[in-house]
Short mmCIF file of N, CA, C and O in Angstrom, two decimals:
data_model
loop_
_atom_site.label_atom_id
_atom_site.label_comp_id
_atom_site.label_asym_id
_atom_site.label_seq_id
_atom_site.Cartn_x
_atom_site.Cartn_y
_atom_site.Cartn_z
N MET L 1 93.16 127.41 97.46
CA MET L 1 93.34 128.51 96.57
C MET L 1 94.69 128.36 95.88
O MET L 1 95.67 127.98 96.50
N ILE L 2 94.72 128.66 94.62
CA ILE L 2 95.95 128.60 93.84
C ILE L 2 96.30 130.01 93.40
O ILE L 2 95.51 130.67 92.74
N GLY L 3 97.48 130.46 93.79
CA GLY L 3 97.92 131.80 93.45
C GLY L 3 98.50 131.89 92.04
O GLY L 3 98.62 130.89 91.33
N MET L 4 98.87 133.08 91.64
CA MET L 4 99.40 133.32 90.30
C MET L 4 100.69 132.55 90.03
O MET L 4 101.00 132.21 88.89
N LEU L 5 101.46 132.30 91.06
CA LEU L 5 102.72 131.58 90.92
C LEU L 5 102.56 130.09 91.23
O LEU L 5 103.53 129.41 91.50
N MET L 6 101.30 129.61 91.22
CA MET L 6 100.94 128.22 91.49
C MET L 6 101.21 127.81 92.94
O MET L 6 101.34 126.64 93.24
N GLU L 7 101.30 128.79 93.85
CA GLU L 7 101.41 128.46 95.26
C GLU L 7 100.02 128.07 95.75
O GLU L 7 99.03 128.64 95.33
N VAL L 8 99.98 127.08 96.63
CA VAL L 8 98.70 126.52 97.06
C VAL L 8 98.52 126.75 98.56
O VAL L 8 99.39 126.44 99.36
N VAL L 9 97.36 127.30 98.91
CA VAL L 9 96.94 127.45 100.30
C VAL L 9 95.49 126.98 100.38
O VAL L 9 94.74 127.13 99.43
N PRO L 10 95.07 126.38 101.50
CA PRO L 10 93.71 125.84 101.60
C PRO L 10 92.63 126.91 101.64
O PRO L 10 91.48 126.64 101.32
N CYS L 11 92.98 128.12 102.03
CA CYS L 11 92.01 129.21 102.15
C CYS L 11 92.79 130.50 102.01
O CYS L 11 93.92 130.61 102.49
N SER L 12 92.20 131.51 101.38
CA SER L 12 92.92 132.76 101.18
C SER L 12 93.21 133.49 102.50
O SER L 12 94.06 134.36 102.54
N PHE L 13 92.54 133.12 103.57
CA PHE L 13 92.75 133.77 104.86
C PHE L 13 93.72 133.01 105.76
O PHE L 13 94.14 133.51 106.78
N VAL L 14 94.05 131.77 105.41
CA VAL L 14 94.94 130.95 106.22
C VAL L 14 96.31 130.89 105.55
O VAL L 14 96.41 130.57 104.38
N LYS L 15 97.33 131.20 106.31
CA LYS L 15 98.69 131.15 105.77
C LYS L 15 99.32 129.79 106.09
O LYS L 15 100.23 129.67 106.87
N TYR L 16 98.78 128.77 105.46
CA TYR L 16 99.26 127.39 105.62
C TYR L 16 99.73 126.96 104.24
O TYR L 16 98.95 126.58 103.39
N ASP L 17 101.03 127.09 104.01
CA ASP L 17 101.60 126.84 102.69
C ASP L 17 101.64 125.36 102.37
O ASP L 17 102.19 124.56 103.11
N LEU L 18 101.04 125.00 101.26
CA LEU L 18 101.04 123.61 100.81
C LEU L 18 102.05 123.37 99.70
O LEU L 18 102.16 122.27 99.18
N GLY L 19 102.78 124.41 99.31
CA GLY L 19 103.81 124.27 98.29
C GLY L 19 103.38 124.83 96.95
O GLY L 19 102.33 125.42 96.80
N CYS L 20 104.24 124.62 95.94
CA CYS L 20 103.97 125.07 94.57
C CYS L 20 103.90 123.85 93.67
O CYS L 20 104.73 122.95 93.75
N TYR L 21 102.91 123.83 92.80
CA TYR L 21 102.67 122.67 91.94
C TYR L 21 102.26 123.12 90.55
O TYR L 21 101.79 124.23 90.35
N THR L 22 102.40 122.22 89.59
CA THR L 22 101.96 122.52 88.23
C THR L 22 100.86 121.56 87.78
O THR L 22 100.24 121.79 86.76
N ASP L 23 100.62 120.52 88.53
CA ASP L 23 99.63 119.51 88.17
C ASP L 23 98.51 119.49 89.20
O ASP L 23 98.77 119.44 90.40
N ILE L 24 97.28 119.49 88.75
CA ILE L 24 96.13 119.53 89.66
C ILE L 24 96.09 118.30 90.58
O ILE L 24 95.69 118.39 91.74
N ARG L 25 96.54 117.16 90.10
CA ARG L 25 96.58 115.95 90.94
C ARG L 25 97.57 116.14 92.10
O ARG L 25 97.29 115.75 93.23
N GLU L 26 98.71 116.76 91.83
CA GLU L 26 99.68 117.03 92.89
C GLU L 26 99.08 117.97 93.95
O GLU L 26 99.32 117.80 95.13
N ILE L 27 98.33 118.95 93.48
CA ILE L 27 97.70 119.89 94.41
C ILE L 27 96.73 119.14 95.31
O ILE L 27 96.75 119.29 96.53
N TRP L 28 95.87 118.32 94.73
CA TRP L 28 94.90 117.55 95.50
C TRP L 28 95.60 116.67 96.53
O TRP L 28 95.22 116.62 97.70
N GLU L 29 96.65 115.99 96.12
CA GLU L 29 97.38 115.10 97.02
C GLU L 29 98.10 115.88 98.12
O GLU L 29 98.22 115.40 99.24
N SER L 30 98.56 117.08 97.83
CA SER L 30 99.26 117.88 98.84
C SER L 30 98.31 118.33 99.95
O SER L 30 98.76 118.66 101.04
N MET L 31 97.03 118.35 99.66
CA MET L 31 96.05 118.83 100.63
C MET L 31 95.47 117.71 101.50
O MET L 31 94.58 117.96 102.31
N THR L 32 95.96 116.49 101.37
CA THR L 32 95.42 115.36 102.13
C THR L 32 95.41 115.63 103.62
O THR L 32 94.39 115.43 104.28
N GLU L 33 96.52 116.08 104.18
CA GLU L 33 96.58 116.34 105.63
C GLU L 33 95.55 117.40 106.02
O GLU L 33 94.84 117.25 107.00
N PHE L 34 95.46 118.45 105.24
CA PHE L 34 94.53 119.52 105.58
C PHE L 34 93.08 119.07 105.43
O PHE L 34 92.24 119.39 106.26
N ARG L 35 92.78 118.31 104.39
CA ARG L 35 91.40 117.83 104.19
C ARG L 35 90.97 116.86 105.28
O ARG L 35 89.80 116.79 105.64
N ASN L 36 91.90 116.09 105.79
CA ASN L 36 91.58 115.03 106.75
C ASN L 36 91.91 115.38 108.20
O ASN L 36 91.99 114.50 109.03
N TYR L 37 92.10 116.67 108.48
CA TYR L 37 92.45 117.04 109.85
C TYR L 37 91.34 116.63 110.81
O TYR L 37 90.17 116.54 110.43
N THR L 38 91.72 116.39 112.03
CA THR L 38 90.76 116.04 113.08
C THR L 38 91.01 116.96 114.26
O THR L 38 92.13 117.10 114.71
N VAL L 39 89.97 117.59 114.73
CA VAL L 39 90.07 118.45 115.91
C VAL L 39 89.75 117.56 117.12
O VAL L 39 88.59 117.25 117.37
N GLU L 40 90.79 117.16 117.82
CA GLU L 40 90.65 116.22 118.93
C GLU L 40 89.66 116.72 119.99
O GLU L 40 88.89 115.95 120.54
N GLU L 41 89.68 118.02 120.25
CA GLU L 41 88.80 118.60 121.27
C GLU L 41 87.32 118.44 120.92
O GLU L 41 86.46 118.58 121.79
N CYS L 42 87.03 118.19 119.66
CA CYS L 42 85.64 118.17 119.20
C CYS L 42 85.04 116.77 119.08
O CYS L 42 83.86 116.64 118.76
N HIS L 43 85.82 115.74 119.34
CA HIS L 43 85.27 114.38 119.25
C HIS L 43 84.16 114.21 120.27
O HIS L 43 84.28 114.61 121.41
N GLY L 44 83.05 113.68 119.81
CA GLY L 44 81.91 113.46 120.68
C GLY L 44 80.91 114.61 120.68
O GLY L 44 79.82 114.47 121.23
N CYS L 45 81.26 115.73 120.08
CA CYS L 45 80.35 116.87 120.03
C CYS L 45 79.24 116.59 119.02
O CYS L 45 79.51 116.14 117.90
N ASP L 46 78.00 116.87 119.38
CA ASP L 46 76.89 116.62 118.47
C ASP L 46 76.85 117.59 117.29
O ASP L 46 76.13 117.36 116.32
N LYS L 47 77.64 118.63 117.31
CA LYS L 47 77.69 119.60 116.22
C LYS L 47 78.87 119.37 115.27
O LYS L 47 79.04 120.09 114.29
N PHE L 48 79.67 118.36 115.53
CA PHE L 48 80.88 118.13 114.74
C PHE L 48 80.59 117.91 113.26
O PHE L 48 81.32 118.42 112.41
N GLU L 49 79.54 117.19 112.94
CA GLU L 49 79.22 116.94 111.53
C GLU L 49 78.87 118.22 110.78
O GLU L 49 79.00 118.30 109.58
N VAL L 50 78.43 119.23 111.50
CA VAL L 50 78.08 120.52 110.90
C VAL L 50 79.31 121.39 110.72
O VAL L 50 79.57 121.93 109.66
N CYS L 51 80.10 121.54 111.77
CA CYS L 51 81.20 122.51 111.71
C CYS L 51 82.59 121.89 111.49
O CYS L 51 83.50 122.60 111.11
N ARG L 52 82.76 120.59 111.76
CA ARG L 52 84.05 119.90 111.61
C ARG L 52 85.19 120.61 112.34
O ARG L 52 86.33 120.64 111.90
N GLY L 53 84.87 121.26 113.44
CA GLY L 53 85.90 121.95 114.21
C GLY L 53 85.95 123.44 113.95
O GLY L 53 86.72 124.15 114.55
N GLY L 54 85.13 123.91 113.03
CA GLY L 54 85.03 125.34 112.78
C GLY L 54 86.03 125.88 111.78
O GLY L 54 86.70 125.15 111.06
N CYS L 55 86.13 127.17 111.77
CA CYS L 55 86.98 127.90 110.82
C CYS L 55 88.44 127.80 111.25
O CYS L 55 88.79 128.06 112.40
N ARG L 56 89.28 127.46 110.30
CA ARG L 56 90.71 127.33 110.59
C ARG L 56 91.36 128.68 110.90
O ARG L 56 92.32 128.76 111.65
N VAL L 57 90.82 129.76 110.36
CA VAL L 57 91.36 131.09 110.64
C VAL L 57 91.15 131.44 112.11
O VAL L 57 92.08 131.85 112.80
N PHE L 58 89.92 131.28 112.60
CA PHE L 58 89.64 131.57 114.01
C PHE L 58 90.41 130.63 114.93
O PHE L 58 90.88 131.04 115.99
N ALA L 59 90.54 129.38 114.54
CA ALA L 59 91.30 128.43 115.36
C ALA L 59 92.76 128.85 115.46
O ALA L 59 93.36 128.82 116.53
N GLU L 60 93.33 129.27 114.34
CA GLU L 60 94.74 129.67 114.33
C GLU L 60 94.97 130.98 115.07
O GLU L 60 95.89 131.09 115.88
N LYS L 61 94.14 131.97 114.82
CA LYS L 61 94.36 133.31 115.39
C LYS L 61 93.93 133.45 116.84
O LYS L 61 94.57 134.15 117.61
N PHE L 62 92.84 132.80 117.22
CA PHE L 62 92.27 133.02 118.55
C PHE L 62 92.12 131.76 119.39
O PHE L 62 91.68 131.83 120.52
N GLY L 63 92.43 130.62 118.82
CA GLY L 63 92.23 129.36 119.52
C GLY L 63 93.52 128.63 119.80
O GLY L 63 94.51 129.21 120.21
N SER L 64 93.51 127.36 119.48
CA SER L 64 94.63 126.49 119.85
C SER L 64 95.43 126.00 118.65
O SER L 64 95.93 124.89 118.66
N GLY L 65 95.53 126.79 117.61
CA GLY L 65 96.34 126.42 116.45
C GLY L 65 95.48 126.03 115.26
O GLY L 65 94.27 125.84 115.38
N ILE L 66 96.10 125.92 114.11
CA ILE L 66 95.37 125.71 112.86
C ILE L 66 94.52 124.44 112.86
O ILE L 66 93.47 124.40 112.24
N PHE L 67 94.93 123.42 113.59
CA PHE L 67 94.15 122.19 113.65
C PHE L 67 93.44 122.04 115.00
O PHE L 67 93.01 120.97 115.38
N GLY L 68 93.29 123.15 115.72
CA GLY L 68 92.58 123.14 117.00
C GLY L 68 91.14 123.59 116.86
O GLY L 68 90.67 123.90 115.77
N ARG L 69 90.45 123.67 117.97
CA ARG L 69 89.04 124.07 117.96
C ARG L 69 88.92 125.56 117.67
O ARG L 69 89.68 126.38 118.15
N ASP L 70 87.92 125.90 116.91
CA ASP L 70 87.58 127.27 116.56
C ASP L 70 87.20 128.02 117.84
O ASP L 70 86.43 127.53 118.65
N ALA L 71 87.72 129.22 118.01
CA ALA L 71 87.40 130.04 119.18
C ALA L 71 85.93 130.44 119.19
O ALA L 71 85.40 130.82 120.23
N GLU L 72 85.26 130.36 118.05
CA GLU L 72 83.84 130.68 117.93
C GLU L 72 83.01 129.39 117.91
O GLU L 72 81.99 129.32 117.24
N CYS L 73 83.40 128.41 118.67
CA CYS L 73 82.78 127.09 118.69
C CYS L 73 81.27 127.16 118.91
O CYS L 73 80.79 127.85 119.81
N LEU L 74 80.50 126.45 118.09
CA LEU L 74 79.04 126.42 118.21
C LEU L 74 78.59 125.84 119.55
O LEU L 74 77.63 126.32 120.15
N GLU L 75 79.28 124.83 120.01
CA GLU L 75 78.91 124.18 121.29
C GLU L 75 79.11 125.15 122.44
O GLU L 75 78.28 125.25 123.33
N LEU L 76 80.21 125.88 122.44
CA LEU L 76 80.48 126.84 123.50
C LEU L 76 79.45 127.97 123.47
O LEU L 76 79.00 128.45 124.51
N ARG L 77 79.08 128.41 122.27
CA ARG L 77 78.08 129.48 122.14
C ARG L 77 76.74 129.06 122.73
O ARG L 77 76.08 129.83 123.41
N ASP L 78 76.32 127.82 122.44
CA ASP L 78 75.03 127.34 122.91
C ASP L 78 74.97 127.14 124.40
O ASP L 78 73.91 127.10 125.01
N SER L 79 76.14 127.01 125.05
CA SER L 79 76.16 126.77 126.49
C SER L 79 76.12 128.07 127.29
O SER L 79 76.01 128.05 128.49
N CYS L 80 76.20 129.21 126.61
CA CYS L 80 76.18 130.51 127.30
C CYS L 80 74.78 130.92 127.68
O CYS L 80 73.82 130.63 127.08
#
């Protein structure tokens, strides 16, 4: 998401500041880490291709950090 002052965040619900930019290419490049994150806890899960570790908001607020597993994990839900 790009705000009125050209501040960039990956999602309007996640407060993960990617900086301020004026060029769309710079914005895309600034998001490389966020686009390519890997949730280590999810490697080997058969649902990973669907959820890619889940929602970053739930992971940050209720789980193990912005790049951690979503607290609403599909695998955990199915095991209940």
